[in-house]
Short mmCIF file of C-alpha atoms in Angstrom, two decimals:
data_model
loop_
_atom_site.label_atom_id
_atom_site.label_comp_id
_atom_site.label_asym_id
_atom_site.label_seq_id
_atom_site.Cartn_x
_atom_site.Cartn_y
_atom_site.Cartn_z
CA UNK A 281 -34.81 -31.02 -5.05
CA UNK A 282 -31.26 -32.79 -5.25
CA UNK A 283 -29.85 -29.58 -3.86
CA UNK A 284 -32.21 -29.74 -0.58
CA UNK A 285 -31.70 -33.40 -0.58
CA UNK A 286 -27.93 -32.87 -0.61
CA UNK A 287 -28.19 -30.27 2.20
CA UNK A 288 -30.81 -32.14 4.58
CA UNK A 289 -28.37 -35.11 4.71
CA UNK A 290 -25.26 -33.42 5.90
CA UNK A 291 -24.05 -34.21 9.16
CA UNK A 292 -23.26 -31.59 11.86
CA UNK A 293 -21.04 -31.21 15.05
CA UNK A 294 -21.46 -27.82 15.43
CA UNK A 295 -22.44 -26.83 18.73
CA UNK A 296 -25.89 -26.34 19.76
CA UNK A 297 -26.28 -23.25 23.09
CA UNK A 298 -30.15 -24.01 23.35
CA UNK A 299 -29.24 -26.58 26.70
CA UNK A 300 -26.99 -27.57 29.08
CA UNK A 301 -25.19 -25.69 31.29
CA UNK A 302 -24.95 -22.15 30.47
CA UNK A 303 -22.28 -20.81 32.08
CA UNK A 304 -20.12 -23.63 31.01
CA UNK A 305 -20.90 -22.77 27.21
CA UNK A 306 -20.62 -19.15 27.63
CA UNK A 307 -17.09 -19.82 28.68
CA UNK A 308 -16.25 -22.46 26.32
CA UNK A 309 -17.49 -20.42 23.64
CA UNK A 310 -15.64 -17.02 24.55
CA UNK A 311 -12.10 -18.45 25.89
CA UNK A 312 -11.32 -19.34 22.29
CA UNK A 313 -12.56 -16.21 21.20
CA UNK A 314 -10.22 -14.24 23.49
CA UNK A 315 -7.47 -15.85 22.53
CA UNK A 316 -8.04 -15.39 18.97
CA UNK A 317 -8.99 -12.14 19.88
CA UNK A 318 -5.51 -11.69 21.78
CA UNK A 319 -3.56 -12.97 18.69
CA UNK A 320 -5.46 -10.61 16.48
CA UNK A 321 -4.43 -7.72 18.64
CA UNK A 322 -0.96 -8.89 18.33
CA UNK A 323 -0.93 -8.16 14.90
CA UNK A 324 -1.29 -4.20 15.81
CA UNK A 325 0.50 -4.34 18.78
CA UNK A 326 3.75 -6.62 17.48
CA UNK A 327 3.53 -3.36 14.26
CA UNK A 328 3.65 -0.75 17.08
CA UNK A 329 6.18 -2.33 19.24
CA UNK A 330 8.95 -2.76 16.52
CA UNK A 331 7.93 0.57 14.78
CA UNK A 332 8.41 2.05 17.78
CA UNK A 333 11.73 0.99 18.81
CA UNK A 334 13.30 0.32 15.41
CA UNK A 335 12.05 3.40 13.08
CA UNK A 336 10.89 6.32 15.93
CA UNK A 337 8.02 8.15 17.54
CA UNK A 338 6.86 10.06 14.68
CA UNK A 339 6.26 6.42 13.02
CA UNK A 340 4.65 5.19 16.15
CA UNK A 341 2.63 8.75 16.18
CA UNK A 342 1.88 7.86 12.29
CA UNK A 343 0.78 4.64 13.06
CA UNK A 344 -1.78 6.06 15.93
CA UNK A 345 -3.00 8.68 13.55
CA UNK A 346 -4.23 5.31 11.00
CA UNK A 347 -6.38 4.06 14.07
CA UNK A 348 -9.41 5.51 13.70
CA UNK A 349 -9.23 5.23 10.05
CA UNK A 350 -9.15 1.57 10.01
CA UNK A 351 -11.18 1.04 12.70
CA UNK A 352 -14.43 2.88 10.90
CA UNK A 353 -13.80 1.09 7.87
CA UNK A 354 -13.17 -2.36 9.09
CA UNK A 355 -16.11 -2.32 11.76
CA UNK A 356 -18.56 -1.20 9.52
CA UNK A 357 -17.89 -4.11 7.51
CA UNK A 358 -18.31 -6.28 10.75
CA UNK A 359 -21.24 -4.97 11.19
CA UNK A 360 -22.54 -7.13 8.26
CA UNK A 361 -20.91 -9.98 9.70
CA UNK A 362 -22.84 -9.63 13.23
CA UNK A 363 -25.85 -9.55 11.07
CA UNK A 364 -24.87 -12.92 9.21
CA UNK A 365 -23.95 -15.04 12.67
CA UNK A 366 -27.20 -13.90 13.83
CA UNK A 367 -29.55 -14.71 11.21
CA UNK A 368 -27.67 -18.17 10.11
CA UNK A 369 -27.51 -18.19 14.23
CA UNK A 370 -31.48 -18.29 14.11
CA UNK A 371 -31.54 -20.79 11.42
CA UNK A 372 -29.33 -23.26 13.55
CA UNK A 373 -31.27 -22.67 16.51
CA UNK A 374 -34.51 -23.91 14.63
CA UNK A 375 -32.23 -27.12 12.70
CA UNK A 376 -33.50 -25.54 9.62
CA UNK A 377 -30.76 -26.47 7.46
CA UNK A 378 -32.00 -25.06 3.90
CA UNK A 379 -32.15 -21.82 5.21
CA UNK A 380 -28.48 -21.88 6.80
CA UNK A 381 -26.82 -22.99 3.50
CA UNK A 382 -28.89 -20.33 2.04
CA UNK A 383 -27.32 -17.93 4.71
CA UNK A 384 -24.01 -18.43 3.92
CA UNK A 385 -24.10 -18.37 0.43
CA UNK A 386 -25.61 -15.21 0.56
CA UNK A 387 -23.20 -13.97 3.21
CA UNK A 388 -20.15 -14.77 1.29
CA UNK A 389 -21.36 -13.38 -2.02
CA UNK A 390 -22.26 -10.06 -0.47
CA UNK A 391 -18.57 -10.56 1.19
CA UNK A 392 -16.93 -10.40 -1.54
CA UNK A 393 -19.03 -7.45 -3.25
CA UNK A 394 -18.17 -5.39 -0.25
CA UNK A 395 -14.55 -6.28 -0.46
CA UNK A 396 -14.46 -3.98 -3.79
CA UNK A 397 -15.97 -1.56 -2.41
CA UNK A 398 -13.99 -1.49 0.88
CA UNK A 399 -10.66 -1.58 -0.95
CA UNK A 400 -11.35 1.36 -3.67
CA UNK A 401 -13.14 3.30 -1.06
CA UNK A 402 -10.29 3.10 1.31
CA UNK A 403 -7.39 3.74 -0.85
CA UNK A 404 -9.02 6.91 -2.51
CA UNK A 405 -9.99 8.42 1.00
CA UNK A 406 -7.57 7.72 3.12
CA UNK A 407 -5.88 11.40 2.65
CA UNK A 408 -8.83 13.36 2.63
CA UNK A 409 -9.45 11.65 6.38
CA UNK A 410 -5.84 12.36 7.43
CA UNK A 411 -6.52 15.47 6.45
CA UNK A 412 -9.51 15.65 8.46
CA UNK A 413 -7.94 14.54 11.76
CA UNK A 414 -5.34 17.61 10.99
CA UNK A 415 -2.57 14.88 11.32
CA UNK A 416 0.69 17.12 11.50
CA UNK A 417 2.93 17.17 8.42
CA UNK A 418 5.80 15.52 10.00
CA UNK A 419 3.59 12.65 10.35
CA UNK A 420 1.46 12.59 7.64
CA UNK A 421 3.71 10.94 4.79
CA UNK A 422 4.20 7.54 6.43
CA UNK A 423 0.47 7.73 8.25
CA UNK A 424 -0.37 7.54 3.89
CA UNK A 425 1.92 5.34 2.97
CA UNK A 426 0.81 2.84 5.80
CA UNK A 427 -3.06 3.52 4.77
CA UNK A 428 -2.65 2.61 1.10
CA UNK A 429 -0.49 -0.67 1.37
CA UNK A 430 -3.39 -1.85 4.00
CA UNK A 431 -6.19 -1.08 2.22
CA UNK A 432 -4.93 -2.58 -0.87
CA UNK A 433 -4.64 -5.82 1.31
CA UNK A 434 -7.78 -5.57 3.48
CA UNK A 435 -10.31 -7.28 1.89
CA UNK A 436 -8.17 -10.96 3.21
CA UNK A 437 -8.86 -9.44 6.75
CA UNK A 438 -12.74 -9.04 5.87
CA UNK A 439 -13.29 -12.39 4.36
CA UNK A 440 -11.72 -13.73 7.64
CA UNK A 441 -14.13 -11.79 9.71
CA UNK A 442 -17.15 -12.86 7.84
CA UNK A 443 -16.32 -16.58 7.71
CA UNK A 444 -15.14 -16.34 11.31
CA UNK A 445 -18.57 -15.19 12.06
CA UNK A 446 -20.47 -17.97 9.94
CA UNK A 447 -18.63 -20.25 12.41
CA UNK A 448 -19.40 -18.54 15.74
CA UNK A 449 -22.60 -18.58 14.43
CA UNK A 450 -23.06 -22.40 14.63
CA UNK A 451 -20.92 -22.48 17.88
CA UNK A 452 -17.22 -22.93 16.68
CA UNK A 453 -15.10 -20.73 18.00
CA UNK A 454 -12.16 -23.02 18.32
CA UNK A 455 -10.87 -23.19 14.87
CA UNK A 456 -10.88 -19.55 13.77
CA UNK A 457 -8.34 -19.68 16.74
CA UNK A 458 -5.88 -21.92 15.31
CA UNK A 459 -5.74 -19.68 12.29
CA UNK A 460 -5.38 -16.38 14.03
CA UNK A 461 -2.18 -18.04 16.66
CA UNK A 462 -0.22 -19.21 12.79
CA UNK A 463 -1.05 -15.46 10.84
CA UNK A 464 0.24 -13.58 14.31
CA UNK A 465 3.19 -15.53 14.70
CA UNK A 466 3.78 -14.95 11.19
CA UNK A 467 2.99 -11.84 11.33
CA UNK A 468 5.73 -10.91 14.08
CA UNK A 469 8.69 -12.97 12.09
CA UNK A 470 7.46 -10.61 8.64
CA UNK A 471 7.66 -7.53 11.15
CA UNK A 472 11.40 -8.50 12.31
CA UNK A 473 12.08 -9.46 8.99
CA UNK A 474 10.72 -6.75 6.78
CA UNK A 475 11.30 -3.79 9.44
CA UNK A 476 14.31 -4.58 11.50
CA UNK A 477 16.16 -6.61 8.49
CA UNK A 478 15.41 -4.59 5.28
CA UNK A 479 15.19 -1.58 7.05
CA UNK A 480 11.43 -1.05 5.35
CA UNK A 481 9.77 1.21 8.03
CA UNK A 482 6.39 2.01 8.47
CA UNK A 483 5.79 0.16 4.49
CA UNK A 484 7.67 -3.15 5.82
CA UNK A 485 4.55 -3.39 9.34
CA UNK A 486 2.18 -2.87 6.63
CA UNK A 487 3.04 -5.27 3.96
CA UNK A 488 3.73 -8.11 7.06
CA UNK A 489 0.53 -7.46 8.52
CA UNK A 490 -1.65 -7.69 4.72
CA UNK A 491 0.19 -11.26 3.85
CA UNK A 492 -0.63 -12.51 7.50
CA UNK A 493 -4.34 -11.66 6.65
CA UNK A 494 -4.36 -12.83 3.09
CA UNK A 495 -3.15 -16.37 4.68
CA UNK A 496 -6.03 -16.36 7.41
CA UNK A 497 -8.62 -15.75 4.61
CA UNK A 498 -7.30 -18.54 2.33
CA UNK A 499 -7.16 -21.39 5.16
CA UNK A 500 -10.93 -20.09 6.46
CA UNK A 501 -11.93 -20.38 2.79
CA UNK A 502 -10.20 -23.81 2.59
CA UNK A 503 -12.07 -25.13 5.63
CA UNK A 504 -15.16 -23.80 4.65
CA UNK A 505 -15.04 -25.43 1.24
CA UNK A 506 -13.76 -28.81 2.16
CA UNK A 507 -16.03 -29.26 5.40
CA UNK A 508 -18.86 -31.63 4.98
CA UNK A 509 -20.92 -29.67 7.84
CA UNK A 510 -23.87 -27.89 7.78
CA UNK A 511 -22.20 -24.82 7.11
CA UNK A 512 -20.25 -26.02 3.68
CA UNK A 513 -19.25 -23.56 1.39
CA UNK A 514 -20.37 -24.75 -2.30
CA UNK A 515 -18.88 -22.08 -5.02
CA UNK A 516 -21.66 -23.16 -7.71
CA UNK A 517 -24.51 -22.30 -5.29
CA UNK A 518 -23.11 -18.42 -4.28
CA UNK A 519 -26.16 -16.43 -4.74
CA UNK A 520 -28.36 -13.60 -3.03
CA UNK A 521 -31.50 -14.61 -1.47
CA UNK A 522 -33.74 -11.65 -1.21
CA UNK A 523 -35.75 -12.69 1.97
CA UNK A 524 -32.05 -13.32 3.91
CA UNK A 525 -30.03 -10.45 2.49
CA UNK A 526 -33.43 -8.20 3.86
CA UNK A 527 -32.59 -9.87 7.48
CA UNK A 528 -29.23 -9.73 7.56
CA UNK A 529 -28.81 -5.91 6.32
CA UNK A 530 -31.67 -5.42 8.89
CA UNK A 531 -29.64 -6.48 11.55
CA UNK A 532 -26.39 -5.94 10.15
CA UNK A 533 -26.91 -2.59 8.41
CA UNK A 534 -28.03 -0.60 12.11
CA UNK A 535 -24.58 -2.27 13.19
CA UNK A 536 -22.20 -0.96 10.56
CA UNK A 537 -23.33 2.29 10.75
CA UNK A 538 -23.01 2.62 14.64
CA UNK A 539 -19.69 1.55 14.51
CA UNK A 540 -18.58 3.02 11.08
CA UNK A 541 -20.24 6.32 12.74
CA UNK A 542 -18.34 5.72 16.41
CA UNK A 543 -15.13 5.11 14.45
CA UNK A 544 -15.64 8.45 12.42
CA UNK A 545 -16.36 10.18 15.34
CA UNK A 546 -12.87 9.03 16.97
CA UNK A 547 -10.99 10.86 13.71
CA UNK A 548 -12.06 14.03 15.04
CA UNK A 549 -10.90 12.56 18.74
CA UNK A 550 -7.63 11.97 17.14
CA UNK A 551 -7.54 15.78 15.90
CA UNK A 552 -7.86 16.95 19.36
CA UNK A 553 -5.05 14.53 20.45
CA UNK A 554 -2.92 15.67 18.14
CA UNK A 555 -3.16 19.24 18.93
CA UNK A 556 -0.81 18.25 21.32
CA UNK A 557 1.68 16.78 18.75
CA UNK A 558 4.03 14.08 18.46
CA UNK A 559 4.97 12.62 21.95
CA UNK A 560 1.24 12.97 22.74
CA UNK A 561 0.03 11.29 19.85
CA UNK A 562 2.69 8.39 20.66
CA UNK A 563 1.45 8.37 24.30
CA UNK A 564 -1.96 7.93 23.70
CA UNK A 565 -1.48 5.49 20.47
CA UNK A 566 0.46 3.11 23.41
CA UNK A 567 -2.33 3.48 25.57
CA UNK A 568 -4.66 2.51 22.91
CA UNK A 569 -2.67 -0.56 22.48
CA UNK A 570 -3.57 -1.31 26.17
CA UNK A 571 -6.98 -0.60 26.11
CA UNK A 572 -7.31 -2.84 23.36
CA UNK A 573 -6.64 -5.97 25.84
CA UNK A 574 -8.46 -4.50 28.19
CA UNK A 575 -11.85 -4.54 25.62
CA UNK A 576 -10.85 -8.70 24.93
CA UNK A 577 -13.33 -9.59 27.62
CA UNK A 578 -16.23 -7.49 26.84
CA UNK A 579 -15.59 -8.24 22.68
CA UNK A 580 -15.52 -12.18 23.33
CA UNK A 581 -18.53 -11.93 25.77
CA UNK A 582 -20.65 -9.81 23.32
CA UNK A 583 -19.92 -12.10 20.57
CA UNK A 584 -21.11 -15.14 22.86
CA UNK A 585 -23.68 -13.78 24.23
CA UNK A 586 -24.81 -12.85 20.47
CA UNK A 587 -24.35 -16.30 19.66
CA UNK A 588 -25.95 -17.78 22.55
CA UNK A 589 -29.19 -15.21 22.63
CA UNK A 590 -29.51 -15.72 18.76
CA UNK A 591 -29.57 -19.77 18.64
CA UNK A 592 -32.40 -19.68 21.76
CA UNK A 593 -34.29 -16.77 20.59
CA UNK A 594 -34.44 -19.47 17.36
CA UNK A 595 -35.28 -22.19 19.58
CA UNK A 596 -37.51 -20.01 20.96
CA UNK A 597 -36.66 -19.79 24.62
CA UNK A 598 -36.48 -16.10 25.78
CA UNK A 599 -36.21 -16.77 29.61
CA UNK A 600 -33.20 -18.69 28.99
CA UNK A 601 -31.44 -15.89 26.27
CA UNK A 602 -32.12 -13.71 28.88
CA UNK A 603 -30.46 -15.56 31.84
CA UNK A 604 -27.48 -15.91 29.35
CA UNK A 605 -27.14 -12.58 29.06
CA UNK A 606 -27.32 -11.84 32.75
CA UNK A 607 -24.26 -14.38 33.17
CA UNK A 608 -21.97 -13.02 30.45
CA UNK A 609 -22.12 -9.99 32.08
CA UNK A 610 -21.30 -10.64 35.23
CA UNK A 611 -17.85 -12.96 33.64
CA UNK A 612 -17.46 -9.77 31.90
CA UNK A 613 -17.06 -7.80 34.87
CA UNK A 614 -14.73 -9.89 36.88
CA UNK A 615 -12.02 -10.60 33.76
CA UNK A 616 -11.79 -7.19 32.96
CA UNK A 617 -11.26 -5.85 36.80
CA UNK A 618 -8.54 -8.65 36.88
CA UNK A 619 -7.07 -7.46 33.78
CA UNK A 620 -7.18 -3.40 34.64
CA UNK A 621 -5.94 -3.71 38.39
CA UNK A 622 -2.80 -5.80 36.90
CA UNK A 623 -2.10 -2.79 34.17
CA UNK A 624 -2.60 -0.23 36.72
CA UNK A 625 0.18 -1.61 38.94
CA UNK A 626 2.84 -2.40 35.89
CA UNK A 627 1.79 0.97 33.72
CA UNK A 628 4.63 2.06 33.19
CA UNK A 629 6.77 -1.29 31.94
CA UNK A 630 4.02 -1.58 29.78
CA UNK A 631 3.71 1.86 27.91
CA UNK A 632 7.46 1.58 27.95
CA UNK A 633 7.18 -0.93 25.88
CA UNK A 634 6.18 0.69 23.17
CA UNK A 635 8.86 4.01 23.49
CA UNK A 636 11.29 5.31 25.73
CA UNK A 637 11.04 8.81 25.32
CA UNK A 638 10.05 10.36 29.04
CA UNK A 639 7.15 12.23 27.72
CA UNK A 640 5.85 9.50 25.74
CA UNK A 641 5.94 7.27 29.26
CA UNK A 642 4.57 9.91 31.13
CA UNK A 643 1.76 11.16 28.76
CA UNK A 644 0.67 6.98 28.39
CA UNK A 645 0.41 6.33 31.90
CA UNK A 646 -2.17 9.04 32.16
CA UNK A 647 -4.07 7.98 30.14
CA UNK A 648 -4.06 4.49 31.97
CA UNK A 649 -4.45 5.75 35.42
CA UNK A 650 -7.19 8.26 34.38
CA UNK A 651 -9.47 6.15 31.69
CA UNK A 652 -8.83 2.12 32.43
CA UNK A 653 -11.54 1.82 35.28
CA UNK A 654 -14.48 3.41 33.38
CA UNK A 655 -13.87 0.36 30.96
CA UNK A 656 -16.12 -1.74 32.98
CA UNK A 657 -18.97 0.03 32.21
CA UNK A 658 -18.19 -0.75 28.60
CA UNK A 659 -18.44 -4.45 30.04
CA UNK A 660 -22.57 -3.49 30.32
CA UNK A 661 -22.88 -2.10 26.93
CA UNK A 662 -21.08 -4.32 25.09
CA UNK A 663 -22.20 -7.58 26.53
CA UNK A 664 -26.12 -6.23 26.06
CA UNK A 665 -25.50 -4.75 22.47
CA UNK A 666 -24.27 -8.41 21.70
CA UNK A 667 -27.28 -9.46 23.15
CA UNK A 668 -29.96 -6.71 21.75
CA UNK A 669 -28.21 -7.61 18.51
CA UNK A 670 -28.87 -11.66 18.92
CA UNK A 671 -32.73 -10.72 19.64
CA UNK A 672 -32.99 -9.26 16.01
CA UNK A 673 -32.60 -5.87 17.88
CA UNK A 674 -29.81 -3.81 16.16
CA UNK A 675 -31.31 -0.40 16.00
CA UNK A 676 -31.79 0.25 19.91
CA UNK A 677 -28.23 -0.40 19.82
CA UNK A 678 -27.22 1.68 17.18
CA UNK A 679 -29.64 4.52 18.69
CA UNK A 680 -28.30 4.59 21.77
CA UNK A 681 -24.47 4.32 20.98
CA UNK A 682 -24.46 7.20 18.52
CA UNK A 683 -25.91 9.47 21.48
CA UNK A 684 -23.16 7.92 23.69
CA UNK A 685 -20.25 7.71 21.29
CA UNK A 686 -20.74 10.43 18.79
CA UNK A 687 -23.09 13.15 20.05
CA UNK A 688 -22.41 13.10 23.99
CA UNK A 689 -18.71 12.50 23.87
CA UNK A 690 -18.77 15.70 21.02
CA UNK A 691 -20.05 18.06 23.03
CA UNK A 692 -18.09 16.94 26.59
CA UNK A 693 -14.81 17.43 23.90
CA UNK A 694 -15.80 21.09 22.30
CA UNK A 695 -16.98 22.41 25.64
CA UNK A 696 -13.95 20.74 27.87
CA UNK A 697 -11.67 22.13 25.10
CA UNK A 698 -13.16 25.66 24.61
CA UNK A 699 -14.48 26.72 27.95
CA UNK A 700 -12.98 24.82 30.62
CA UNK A 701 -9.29 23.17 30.26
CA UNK A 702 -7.71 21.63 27.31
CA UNK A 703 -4.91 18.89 28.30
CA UNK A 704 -3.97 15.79 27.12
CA UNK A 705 -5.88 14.22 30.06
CA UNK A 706 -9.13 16.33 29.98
CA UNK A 707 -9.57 14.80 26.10
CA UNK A 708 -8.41 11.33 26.83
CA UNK A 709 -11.39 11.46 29.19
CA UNK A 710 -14.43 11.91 26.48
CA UNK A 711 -13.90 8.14 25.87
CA UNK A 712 -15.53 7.52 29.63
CA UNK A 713 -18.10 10.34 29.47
CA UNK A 714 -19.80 8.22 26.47
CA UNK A 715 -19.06 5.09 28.25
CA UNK A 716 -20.80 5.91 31.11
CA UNK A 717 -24.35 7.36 29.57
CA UNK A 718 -24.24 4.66 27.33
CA UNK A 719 -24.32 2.15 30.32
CA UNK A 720 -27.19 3.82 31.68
CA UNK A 721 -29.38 4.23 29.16
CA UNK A 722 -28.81 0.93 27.81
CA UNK A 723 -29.31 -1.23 30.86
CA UNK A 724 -32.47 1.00 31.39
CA UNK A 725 -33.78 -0.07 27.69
CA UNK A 726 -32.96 -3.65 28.46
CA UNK A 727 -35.07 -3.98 31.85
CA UNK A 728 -37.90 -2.06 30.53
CA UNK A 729 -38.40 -3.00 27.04
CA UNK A 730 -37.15 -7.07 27.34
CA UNK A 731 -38.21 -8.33 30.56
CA UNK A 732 -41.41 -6.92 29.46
CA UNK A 733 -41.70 -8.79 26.55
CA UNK A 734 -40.25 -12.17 28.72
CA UNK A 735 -43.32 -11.49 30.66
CA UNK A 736 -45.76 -12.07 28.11
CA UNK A 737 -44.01 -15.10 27.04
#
């Protein structure tokens, strides 16, 4: 009883998305959230940049090959953490206040459960999945020795994730800002110092990039504990509550495995890239680089329109989750036009950038002028999945993505490859086969399955 009492007395500022305008919260909600998404970027981005021009291609070409690797095991683990911001968003969105200290104490003990796992499970598979992707041997040794010092360091980027997402949940996205603009900029002095100074390599991105995230996690962990908000972290109460852990692996589970899947799917993208060998694989790791700002729009609006759906589908107001989601994707849609016309004209500076080999350039800038449109349709199915997800809906999602991502793009690769023409180009374009039947399907499950259910509202 002196526990609830405790709880049902706290104050709160978070922000409430169940009235007012909603256009002006979307956006106030997901500027922050691209910028911290930009900085976050610049973590990868500042590695590949100096790597690049201070140890060589085959480190940059190393450093591609790790992509997909990290990318399966870090978004699976997100995947938990969409789950968490939606259930504790639910929670907030009714003012039930037991139930969203409940949330987070579960959240954050399952957090750092997982962390274990991530960590051991990373660092003993890392080489079997290099060896998967057929990464060539000249690359190979410092694609391992990259994989081993991050792992060993990730779980600091995880427990930032997951306490990131307690806050979007309750509708800060302002502070998990300020903690990503200090880490990056530290991050980029550790690169200068630890590459370009002591001459480290490939090690010295990798051990810069683990103590930025180890500081992240300590000063979300710090604010957490020492807030006197709703969403207070108290270390006596961690626990697992049966009834939330069922929601949030409910949500969170179809999640993680869509993306852990999609990213697993991209390792055996990367072995057809790097058929092509070194210059290629440096080509289309700078392009990846690139496409990663061009996906800052679509990742901030999914998260706020995951956010927004999740605290009125709480408050119980459908028709008004729904026009939400309408609006985020048509912001989504403009920024990212704005963002792909501007790389299409200045292409080249900006894969040079990252190397200065000819073929490198060339190779790069293909893959910009052929892929970088189709991205908008990504703008659809990102911005909906957000919202699907916010409904309590993560296995349409998940469904639909796999047949996109995995299964479609799979079979456009083996036949494109085998039977029809096998360049750099040809592969590069899978990614926008599985965008574009993912769009379509997914907007057609939307309008069918949810307005129908706003109708009987």
């Amino acid at each position: 009883m002196k526990r609830n009492s405790r709880i049902n007395k706290r104050k709160t500022t978070a922000a409430s998305m169940t009235s007012g305008p909603i256009t002006r919260q979307i956006l106030a909600f997901a500027v922050p959230l691209m910028f911290g998404n930009i900085f976050q970027i610049l973590y990868n981005t500042g590695d590949s940049i100096i790597v690049g021009r201070f140890v060589g291609t085959y480190a940059l070409a190393a450093m591609g090959a790790t992509t997909p690797i990290t990318n399966m095991a870090v978004f699976f683990f997100n995947g938990f953490s969409i789950g968490a911001t939606v259930v504790i968003g639910h929670f907030f969105g009714a003012r039930d206040r037991l139930r969203v200290h409940k949330a987070i104490e579960t959240t954050m003990m399952l957090t750092f459960i997982l962390c274990i796992l991530f960590t051991a499970g990373g660092i003993w598979g890392q080489k079997y999945l290099l060896e998967l992707m057929k990464t060539p041997a000249d690359v190979f040794p410092q694609a391992e020795q990259y994989l081993i010092i991050y792992f060993a360091g990730a779980s600091s980027l995880l427990i930032y994730n997951m306490v990131s997402g307690i806050l979007r949940a309750v509708g800060d996205s302002v502070r998990p800002l300020y903690f990503l603009v200090i880490t990056s900029v530290l991050n980029i002095l550790l690169d200068f110092l630890f590459v370009v100074g002591l001459k480290w390599g490939i090690a010295g991105a990798a051990i810069a990039t683990v103590i930025a995230e180890f500081t992240s996690a300590v000063l979300t962990l710090i604010l957490l504990t020492n807030t006197e908000d709703i969403y207070k972290l108290v270390w006596k109460d961690l626990s697992i509550d049966r009834s939330i852990f069922g929601q949030i692996m409910a949500i969170g589970l179809p999640n993680a495995i869509q993306t852990a899947v999609t990213s697993f799917s991209n390792v055996f993208v990367q072995s057809y890239v790097n058929f092509f060998g070194a210059n290629v694989m440096a080509g289309w790791a700078a392009y990846n680089r690139l496409d990663q700002f061009v996906m800052l729009p679509m990742q901030s609006m999914a998260m706020a329109a995951t956010t927004f759906v999740s605290q009125n589908i709480g408050a119980a107001d459908v028709k008004r989750a729904n026009r939400g989601t309408k609006i985020s994707i048509a912001l989504t849609l403009i920024i990212t036009f704005c963002i792909i016309s501007i790389l299409q004209i200045c292409a080249v500076p900006a894969i040079r950038l990252f190397d200065t080999h000819k073929e490198v350039i060339e190779v790069g800038v293909t893959f910009v002028r052929v892929n970088m449109y189709f991205l908008l349709f990504n703008c659809i199915n990102h911005v909906l999945a957000g919202a699907l997800r916010g409904r309590g809906d993560s296995t349409a999602p998940m469904i639909i993505m796999l047949l996109s991502f995995v299964l479609f793009r799979q079979i456009y690769l083996y036949l494109i490859t085998n039977f029809f023409i096998n360049t750099p180009a040809a592969v590069g374009f899978g990614y926008p086969v599985g965008w574009m039947i993912c769009a379509v399907i997914e907007v057609t499950y939307f309008f069918i399955c949810w307005n129908k259910k706003e109708k009987t509202k």
